[in-house]
GROMACS .gro file of C-alpha atoms in nm:
model
  363
    1LYS     CA    1   2.887  -3.081   2.219
    2GLU     CA    2   2.491  -2.976   2.348
    3ASN     CA    3   2.272  -3.240   2.333
    4ALA     CA    4   1.991  -3.100   2.625
    5SER     CA    5   1.635  -3.084   2.531
    6LEU     CA    6   1.509  -2.848   2.261
    7VAL     CA    7   1.409  -2.502   2.328
    8GLY     CA    8   1.071  -2.458   2.368
    9ILE     CA    9   0.818  -2.185   2.389
   10LEU     CA   10   0.541  -2.202   2.629
   11GLN     CA   11   0.229  -2.003   2.549
   12HIS     CA   12   0.096  -1.804   2.855
   13PRO     CA   13  -0.245  -1.735   2.891
   14ASP     CA   14  -0.232  -1.365   2.933
   15GLY     CA   15  -0.174  -1.367   2.519
   16THR     CA   16   0.237  -1.411   2.558
   17VAL     CA   17   0.509  -1.627   2.523
   18LEU     CA   18   0.778  -1.714   2.696
   19LYS     CA   19   1.154  -1.779   2.507
   20GLN     CA   20   1.354  -1.898   2.707
   21LEU     CA   21   1.675  -1.767   2.730
   22GLN     CA   22   2.000  -1.943   2.559
   23PRO     CA   23   2.322  -1.971   2.741
   24PRO     CA   24   2.570  -1.707   2.702
   25PRO     CA   25   2.683  -1.505   2.485
   26ARG     CA   26   2.371  -1.557   2.269
   27GLY     CA   27   2.080  -1.528   2.483
   28PRO     CA   28   2.235  -1.209   2.683
   29ARG     CA   29   2.235  -1.053   2.352
   30GLU     CA   30   1.882  -1.130   2.281
   31GLN     CA   31   1.812  -0.975   2.590
   32GLU     CA   32   1.997  -0.661   2.556
   33PHE     CA   33   1.835  -0.602   2.227
   34TYR     CA   34   1.508  -0.591   2.309
   35ASN     CA   35   1.607  -0.415   2.634
   36LYS     CA   36   1.746  -0.141   2.400
   37VAL     CA   37   1.477  -0.142   2.131
   38TYR     CA   38   1.182  -0.105   2.416
   39ASP     CA   39   1.375   0.083   2.660
   40SER     CA   40   1.117   0.365   2.830
   41ASN     CA   41   1.378   0.649   2.787
   42CYS     CA   42   1.429   0.593   2.400
   43CYS     CA   43   1.397   0.852   2.177
   44ASP     CA   44   1.624   0.709   1.842
   45SER     CA   45   1.360   0.761   1.606
   46VAL     CA   46   1.506   0.451   1.422
   47LEU     CA   47   1.461   0.239   1.681
   48LEU     CA   48   1.097   0.354   1.792
   49GLU     CA   49   0.982   0.247   1.419
   50LEU     CA   50   1.180  -0.088   1.462
   51ARG     CA   51   0.923  -0.185   1.728
   52GLU     CA   52   0.678  -0.156   1.501
   53TYR     CA   53   0.839  -0.504   1.295
   54LEU     CA   54   0.892  -0.633   1.637
   55PRO     CA   55   0.655  -0.875   1.888
   56LYS     CA   56   0.546  -0.680   2.112
   57TYR     CA   57   0.887  -0.718   2.446
   58PHE     CA   58   0.713  -0.723   2.831
   59GLY     CA   59   1.094  -0.832   3.020
   60VAL     CA   60   1.172  -1.086   3.160
   61TRP     CA   61   1.045  -1.356   3.362
   62SER     CA   62   1.171  -1.646   3.593
   63PRO     CA   63   0.947  -1.865   3.784
   64PRO     CA   64   0.929  -1.818   4.159
   65THR     CA   65   1.058  -2.159   4.225
   66ALA     CA   66   1.358  -2.179   3.980
   67PRO     CA   67   1.452  -1.771   3.992
   68ASN     CA   68   1.773  -1.885   3.811
   69ASP     CA   69   1.572  -2.003   3.459
   70THR     CA   70   1.548  -1.649   3.243
   71TYR     CA   71   1.257  -1.608   2.963
   72LEU     CA   72   1.137  -1.329   2.767
   73LYS     CA   73   0.830  -1.228   2.746
   74LEU     CA   74   0.694  -1.146   2.417
   75GLU     CA   75   0.360  -1.116   2.230
   76ASP     CA   76   0.171  -1.384   2.089
   77VAL     CA   77   0.168  -1.275   1.731
   78THR     CA   78  -0.080  -1.542   1.642
   79ARG     CA   79  -0.303  -1.516   1.877
   80LYS     CA   80  -0.561  -1.294   1.723
   81PHE     CA   81  -0.578  -1.586   1.411
   82ASN     CA   82  -0.846  -1.814   1.454
   83LYS     CA   83  -0.627  -2.117   1.186
   84PRO     CA   84  -0.258  -1.941   1.204
   85CYS     CA   85  -0.084  -2.015   0.862
   86ILE     CA   86   0.261  -1.972   1.009
   87MET     CA   87   0.617  -1.969   0.795
   88ASP     CA   88   0.914  -1.845   0.931
   89VAL     CA   89   1.236  -1.752   0.735
   90LYS     CA   90   1.600  -1.700   0.849
   91ILE     CA   91   1.707  -1.385   0.644
   92GLY     CA   92   2.067  -1.258   0.503
   93GLN     CA   93   2.333  -1.396   0.299
   94LYS     CA   94   2.545  -1.519   0.608
   95SER     CA   95   2.380  -1.727   0.870
   96TYR     CA   96   2.684  -1.673   1.057
   97ASP     CA   97   2.796  -1.412   1.272
   98PRO     CA   98   3.107  -1.146   1.238
   99TYR     CA   99   3.307  -1.331   1.535
  100ALA     CA  100   3.181  -1.720   1.436
  101SER     CA  101   3.475  -1.968   1.455
  102ALA     CA  102   3.596  -2.135   1.171
  103GLU     CA  103   3.420  -2.435   1.229
  104LYS     CA  104   3.066  -2.240   1.319
  105ILE     CA  105   3.111  -2.089   0.986
  106GLN     CA  106   3.181  -2.450   0.791
  107GLN     CA  107   2.854  -2.559   0.980
  108GLN     CA  108   2.655  -2.289   0.868
  109VAL     CA  109   2.765  -2.263   0.529
  110SER     CA  110   2.720  -2.635   0.501
  111LYS     CA  111   2.396  -2.629   0.634
  112TYR     CA  112   2.269  -2.435   0.298
  113PRO     CA  113   2.562  -2.383   0.068
  114LEU     CA  114   2.265  -2.143  -0.118
  115MET     CA  115   2.234  -1.870   0.146
  116GLU     CA  116   2.452  -1.610  -0.037
  117GLU     CA  117   2.311  -1.688  -0.346
  118ILE     CA  118   1.934  -1.677  -0.253
  119GLY     CA  119   1.990  -1.440   0.046
  120PHE     CA  120   1.737  -1.631   0.336
  121LEU     CA  121   1.583  -1.972   0.359
  122VAL     CA  122   1.236  -2.121   0.486
  123LEU     CA  123   1.280  -2.273   0.807
  124GLY     CA  124   0.969  -2.399   0.846
  125MET     CA  125   0.538  -2.355   0.760
  126ARG     CA  126   0.258  -2.460   0.896
  127VAL     CA  127  -0.051  -2.416   0.655
  128TYR     CA  128  -0.408  -2.466   0.728
  129HIS     CA  129  -0.580  -2.637   0.424
  130VAL     CA  130  -0.938  -2.560   0.425
  131SER     CA  131  -1.092  -2.838   0.230
  132SER     CA  132  -0.952  -3.104   0.507
  133ASP     CA  133  -0.949  -2.869   0.860
  134SER     CA  134  -0.595  -2.978   0.900
  135TYR     CA  135  -0.255  -2.823   0.906
  136GLU     CA  136  -0.004  -2.954   0.672
  137THR     CA  137   0.376  -2.874   0.816
  138GLN     CA  138   0.705  -2.873   0.673
  139ASN     CA  139   1.012  -2.814   0.859
  140GLN     CA  140   1.388  -2.703   0.791
  141HIS     CA  141   1.512  -3.031   0.582
  142TYR     CA  142   1.212  -2.876   0.319
  143GLY     CA  143   1.346  -2.519   0.320
  144ARG     CA  144   1.675  -2.702   0.268
  145SER     CA  145   1.613  -2.855  -0.019
  146LEU     CA  146   1.496  -2.544  -0.222
  147THR     CA  147   1.723  -2.425  -0.481
  148LYS     CA  148   1.709  -2.105  -0.705
  149GLU     CA  149   1.448  -2.257  -0.959
  150THR     CA  150   1.213  -2.451  -0.651
  151VAL     CA  151   1.252  -2.185  -0.450
  152LYS     CA  152   0.941  -1.971  -0.602
  153ASP     CA  153   0.705  -2.279  -0.572
  154GLY     CA  154   0.781  -2.398  -0.274
  155ILE     CA  155   0.747  -2.076  -0.095
  156SER     CA  156   0.421  -2.056  -0.307
  157LYS     CA  157   0.325  -2.381  -0.123
  158PHE     CA  158   0.251  -2.150   0.200
  159PHE     CA  159  -0.037  -1.946   0.068
  160HIS     CA  160  -0.207  -2.220  -0.077
  161ASN     CA  161  -0.503  -2.340   0.115
  162GLY     CA  162  -0.568  -2.648  -0.106
  163TYR     CA  163  -0.852  -2.475  -0.299
  164CYS     CA  164  -0.664  -2.162  -0.440
  165LEU     CA  165  -0.376  -1.937  -0.368
  166ARG     CA  166  -0.420  -1.643  -0.161
  167LYS     CA  167  -0.296  -1.371  -0.346
  168ASP     CA  168  -0.475  -1.130  -0.097
  169ALA     CA  169  -0.221  -1.310   0.142
  170ILE     CA  170   0.088  -1.267  -0.053
  171ALA     CA  171  -0.003  -0.875  -0.176
  172ALA     CA  172  -0.038  -0.797   0.182
  173SER     CA  173   0.319  -0.998   0.270
  174ILE     CA  174   0.485  -0.809   0.042
  175ARG     CA  175   0.349  -0.450   0.157
  176LYS     CA  176   0.462  -0.532   0.525
  177VAL     CA  177   0.829  -0.680   0.443
  178GLU     CA  178   0.893  -0.342   0.169
  179LYS     CA  179   0.815  -0.162   0.520
  180ILE     CA  180   1.092  -0.379   0.739
  181LEU     CA  181   1.286  -0.303   0.395
  182GLU     CA  182   1.262   0.071   0.458
  183TRP     CA  183   1.356   0.018   0.771
  184PHE     CA  184   1.717  -0.121   0.653
  185GLU     CA  185   1.756   0.152   0.393
  186GLY     CA  186   1.770   0.399   0.610
  187GLN     CA  187   1.958   0.284   0.919
  188GLU     CA  188   2.314   0.214   1.008
  189GLN     CA  189   2.322   0.144   1.325
  190LEU     CA  190   2.272  -0.252   1.380
  191ASN     CA  191   2.333  -0.572   1.149
  192PHE     CA  192   2.134  -0.864   1.175
  193TYR     CA  193   2.271  -1.280   1.153
  194ALA     CA  194   2.058  -1.550   1.179
  195SER     CA  195   1.701  -1.333   1.240
  196SER     CA  196   1.435  -1.466   1.089
  197LEU     CA  197   1.045  -1.279   0.945
  198LEU     CA  198   0.728  -1.449   1.093
  199PHE     CA  199   0.472  -1.463   0.817
  200VAL     CA  200   0.124  -1.533   0.963
  201TYR     CA  201  -0.191  -1.541   0.812
  202GLU     CA  202  -0.528  -1.611   0.893
  203GLY     CA  203  -0.633  -1.926   0.684
  204SER     CA  204  -0.967  -1.990   0.812
  205CYS     CA  205  -1.233  -1.870   0.553
  206GLN     CA  206  -1.472  -1.773   0.846
  207ALA     CA  207  -1.273  -1.451   0.897
  208THR     CA  208  -1.258  -1.387   0.508
  209THR     CA  209  -1.588  -1.519   0.349
  210MET     CA  210  -1.817  -1.447   0.614
  211ARG     CA  211  -1.799  -1.092   0.480
  212LEU     CA  212  -1.933  -1.181   0.159
  213SER     CA  213  -2.209  -1.386   0.188
  214ASP     CA  214  -2.485  -1.450   0.462
  215VAL     CA  215  -2.501  -1.775   0.532
  216THR     CA  216  -2.408  -1.877   0.890
  217LEU     CA  217  -2.087  -2.127   0.930
  218ALA     CA  218  -2.124  -2.371   1.150
  219GLU     CA  219  -1.796  -2.382   1.288
  220LYS     CA  220  -1.689  -2.317   1.621
  221ARG     CA  221  -1.421  -2.389   1.882
  222GLY     CA  222  -1.494  -2.719   2.022
  223VAL     CA  223  -1.345  -2.573   2.355
  224PRO     CA  224  -1.448  -2.272   2.524
  225LYS     CA  225  -1.158  -2.073   2.658
  226GLY     CA  226  -1.230  -2.084   3.050
  227LEU     CA  227  -1.201  -2.143   3.435
  228LEU     CA  228  -1.106  -2.495   3.524
  229SER     CA  229  -1.158  -2.629   3.878
  230GLY     CA  230  -0.922  -2.483   4.133
  231GLY     CA  231  -0.892  -2.169   3.917
  232ASP     CA  232  -0.650  -2.290   3.665
  233ILE     CA  233  -0.684  -2.151   3.358
  234LEU     CA  234  -0.704  -2.385   3.018
  235GLU     CA  235  -0.635  -2.179   2.696
  236TYR     CA  236  -0.617  -2.370   2.367
  237ASN     CA  237  -0.488  -2.176   2.111
  238ASN     CA  238  -0.305  -2.341   1.786
  239ASN     CA  239  -0.227  -2.693   1.934
  240ILE     CA  240  -0.060  -2.528   2.203
  241HIS     CA  241  -0.232  -2.541   2.608
  242VAL     CA  242  -0.089  -2.445   2.885
  243ILE     CA  243  -0.231  -2.504   3.213
  244ASN     CA  244  -0.100  -2.254   3.476
  245ALA     CA  245  -0.134  -2.410   3.820
  246THR     CA  246  -0.130  -2.095   4.053
  247GLU     CA  247  -0.162  -2.274   4.410
  248ASN     CA  248   0.123  -2.408   4.409
  249GLY     CA  249   0.348  -2.184   4.238
  250LYS     CA  250   0.439  -2.449   3.958
  251ILE     CA  251   0.366  -2.376   3.570
  252GLU     CA  252   0.278  -2.718   3.417
  253ALA     CA  253   0.251  -2.673   3.059
  254SER     CA  254   0.246  -2.902   2.769
  255VAL     CA  255   0.390  -2.781   2.378
  256SER     CA  256   0.216  -2.961   2.116
  257LYS     CA  257   0.370  -2.969   1.839
  258GLY     CA  258   0.302  -2.706   1.638
  259LEU     CA  259   0.349  -2.345   1.648
  260SER     CA  260   0.618  -2.396   1.942
  261LYS     CA  261   0.945  -2.375   1.710
  262PHE     CA  262   0.833  -2.044   1.520
  263TYR     CA  263   0.973  -1.794   1.764
  264ALA     CA  264   1.307  -2.005   1.796
  265LEU     CA  265   1.437  -2.234   1.578
  266HIS     CA  266   1.748  -2.270   1.768
  267LYS     CA  267   1.874  -2.647   1.727
  268LYS     CA  268   2.120  -2.586   1.980
  269ALA     CA  269   1.999  -2.669   2.305
  270TYR     CA  270   1.994  -2.521   2.688
  271SER     CA  271   2.253  -2.631   2.973
  272LYS     CA  272   2.115  -2.885   3.097
  273ARG     CA  273   2.053  -2.743   3.487
  274PRO     CA  274   1.745  -2.876   3.637
  275HIS     CA  275   1.414  -2.665   3.619
  276SER     CA  276   1.409  -2.744   4.006
  277GLN     CA  277   1.020  -2.727   4.063
  278LEU     CA  278   0.924  -2.530   3.755
  279SER     CA  279   0.773  -2.865   3.542
  280LEU     CA  280   0.823  -2.771   3.212
  281LYS     CA  281   0.687  -3.089   2.997
  282VAL     CA  282   0.802  -3.006   2.651
  283GLU     CA  283   0.771  -3.231   2.382
  284ALA     CA  284   1.069  -3.288   2.192
  285LEU     CA  285   1.086  -3.049   1.898
  286GLU     CA  286   1.271  -3.258   1.693
  287GLN     CA  287   1.283  -3.287   1.316
  288ASP     CA  288   0.888  -3.417   1.282
  289VAL     CA  289   0.825  -3.120   1.508
  290TRP     CA  290   0.616  -2.980   1.190
  291LYS     CA  291   0.392  -3.291   1.173
  292SER     CA  292   0.049  -3.158   1.317
  293SER     CA  293  -0.069  -3.283   1.653
  294ALA     CA  294  -0.429  -3.325   1.687
  295CYS     CA  295  -0.671  -3.031   1.658
  296ILE     CA  296  -0.888  -2.968   1.903
  297THR     CA  297  -1.214  -3.125   1.773
  298GLN     CA  298  -1.473  -2.940   1.559
  299GLU     CA  299  -1.788  -2.966   1.441
  300HIS     CA  300  -1.741  -2.969   1.059
  301LEU     CA  301  -1.925  -2.701   0.814
  302ASN     CA  302  -2.276  -2.897   0.692
  303GLY     CA  303  -2.232  -2.960   0.358
  304ASN     CA  304  -2.066  -2.823   0.069
  305VAL     CA  305  -2.133  -2.424   0.213
  306LEU     CA  306  -1.714  -2.403   0.251
  307PRO     CA  307  -1.620  -2.515  -0.068
  308GLN     CA  308  -1.876  -2.282  -0.246
  309LEU     CA  309  -1.770  -1.981  -0.043
  310GLU     CA  310  -1.415  -2.025  -0.057
  311LYS     CA  311  -1.427  -2.038  -0.447
  312VAL     CA  312  -1.644  -1.733  -0.434
  313PHE     CA  313  -1.328  -1.571  -0.197
  314CYS     CA  314  -1.093  -1.703  -0.433
  315HIS     CA  315  -1.210  -1.537  -0.755
  316MET     CA  316  -1.313  -1.246  -0.608
  317PRO     CA  317  -1.125  -0.926  -0.765
  318ALA     CA  318  -0.850  -0.838  -0.511
  319GLU     CA  319  -0.987  -0.477  -0.464
  320LEU     CA  320  -1.271  -0.588  -0.338
  321LYS     CA  321  -1.159  -0.777  -0.035
  322GLU     CA  322  -1.090  -0.624   0.285
  323THR     CA  323  -0.787  -0.652   0.381
  324PRO     CA  324  -0.651  -0.964   0.477
  325ALA     CA  325  -0.525  -1.054   0.824
  326VAL     CA  326  -0.123  -1.048   0.806
  327GLU     CA  327   0.168  -1.030   1.052
  328VAL     CA  328   0.537  -1.046   0.938
  329ARG     CA  329   0.755  -0.944   1.227
  330MET     CA  330   1.124  -0.988   1.263
  331ILE     CA  331   1.231  -1.211   1.536
  332ASP     CA  332   1.531  -1.408   1.689
  333PHE     CA  333   1.805  -1.155   1.814
  334ALA     CA  334   2.102  -1.343   1.919
  335HIS     CA  335   2.319  -1.244   1.655
  336VAL     CA  336   2.265  -0.853   1.632
  337PHE     CA  337   2.551  -0.619   1.651
  338PRO     CA  338   2.611  -0.276   1.672
  339SER     CA  339   2.717  -0.122   1.310
  340ASN     CA  340   2.827   0.207   1.100
  341ALA     CA  341   2.741   0.059   0.782
  342LYS     CA  342   2.375  -0.059   0.592
  343ASP     CA  343   2.310  -0.447   0.695
  344GLU     CA  344   2.347  -0.539   0.300
  345GLY     CA  345   2.290  -0.904   0.332
  346TYR     CA  346   1.953  -0.840   0.574
  347ILE     CA  347   1.874  -0.588   0.205
  348TYR     CA  348   2.033  -0.848  -0.059
  349GLY     CA  349   1.767  -1.123   0.140
  350LEU     CA  350   1.515  -0.918   0.154
  351LYS     CA  351   1.501  -0.764  -0.196
  352ASN     CA  352   1.539  -1.137  -0.331
  353LEU     CA  353   1.240  -1.238  -0.097
  354ILE     CA  354   1.003  -0.973  -0.226
  355THR     CA  355   1.106  -1.060  -0.590
  356VAL     CA  356   0.988  -1.422  -0.515
  357LEU     CA  357   0.665  -1.310  -0.354
  358GLN     CA  358   0.599  -1.101  -0.661
  359ASN     CA  359   0.690  -1.383  -0.947
  360ILE     CA  360   0.408  -1.579  -0.735
  361LEU     CA  361   0.137  -1.298  -0.750
  362ASP     CA  362   0.203  -1.242  -1.092
  363ASN     CA  363   0.218  -1.557  -1.233
   0.00000   0.00000   0.00000
């Protein structure tokens, strides 16, 4: 039915991401949701607290050359991380909304029949492996292959860096998901379908082990952020580079197969209307989207300092470690509806996910 190019997320040098609005009714519904939550006159304590669990929202943006193309301008949750490990988990027992057609329901249920029972689905992950200085990626076929018996191992893969299980990141993730659960337990005005949690933790031992030792790590970013000729800003971040050519009002962006799909795993594509002057060269984000793209060259760590430090870090008692850099945010709001009851399907999914994370931590 819809075979236009798949959705891409553009990373803007100002620290935001641009998410193209989906066709109606989904796009306008998501925009309306963000507008409602981030309304400057909002005095609803439920919505004000919800802001803590979303990416910050900076309104909509359209390129001057294509005023009909609308993008949501959102905080880039991965920006503060050096080696972000990212996982996108769809939450709820139903991934179709109350207004879905029989055909749509059938399509969604057949994609993952266990959704009702498990209450969540891993849509993808990208994990930094310290030993090889590379990312391992899994797409949604990985998540759909998980059963009740294997879902625990399937999720624990996200927290394993090639040396050890990052129990600090798991514990911090549980605390953050519990806060979101508390919010859901206390509100009866919104129900969320086909919405996701975005998990991000710092995979680099630069951010963790350096505090434990005075050994200088020789890891440096290979390409400094800075200005190119003609005032173009080139920023490298998580394998996505954006060149913002201001002179002629065009944005040219090439998005590598890394982060981009995390904000919007919407397989359904956009209408084919031309982008006029806006040249968005977004690489096809097909099933291989999770395959890692070539990383920016980095000086590798000298000798075996890294394994030594990593062993120290992994075997330290949790209470000695500083709180790890972890983010858990709600994303994807094309199917949020007003309600007068608790969102039991989402609550069920959160509780099940917490149980699985707790099991990984305990065993």
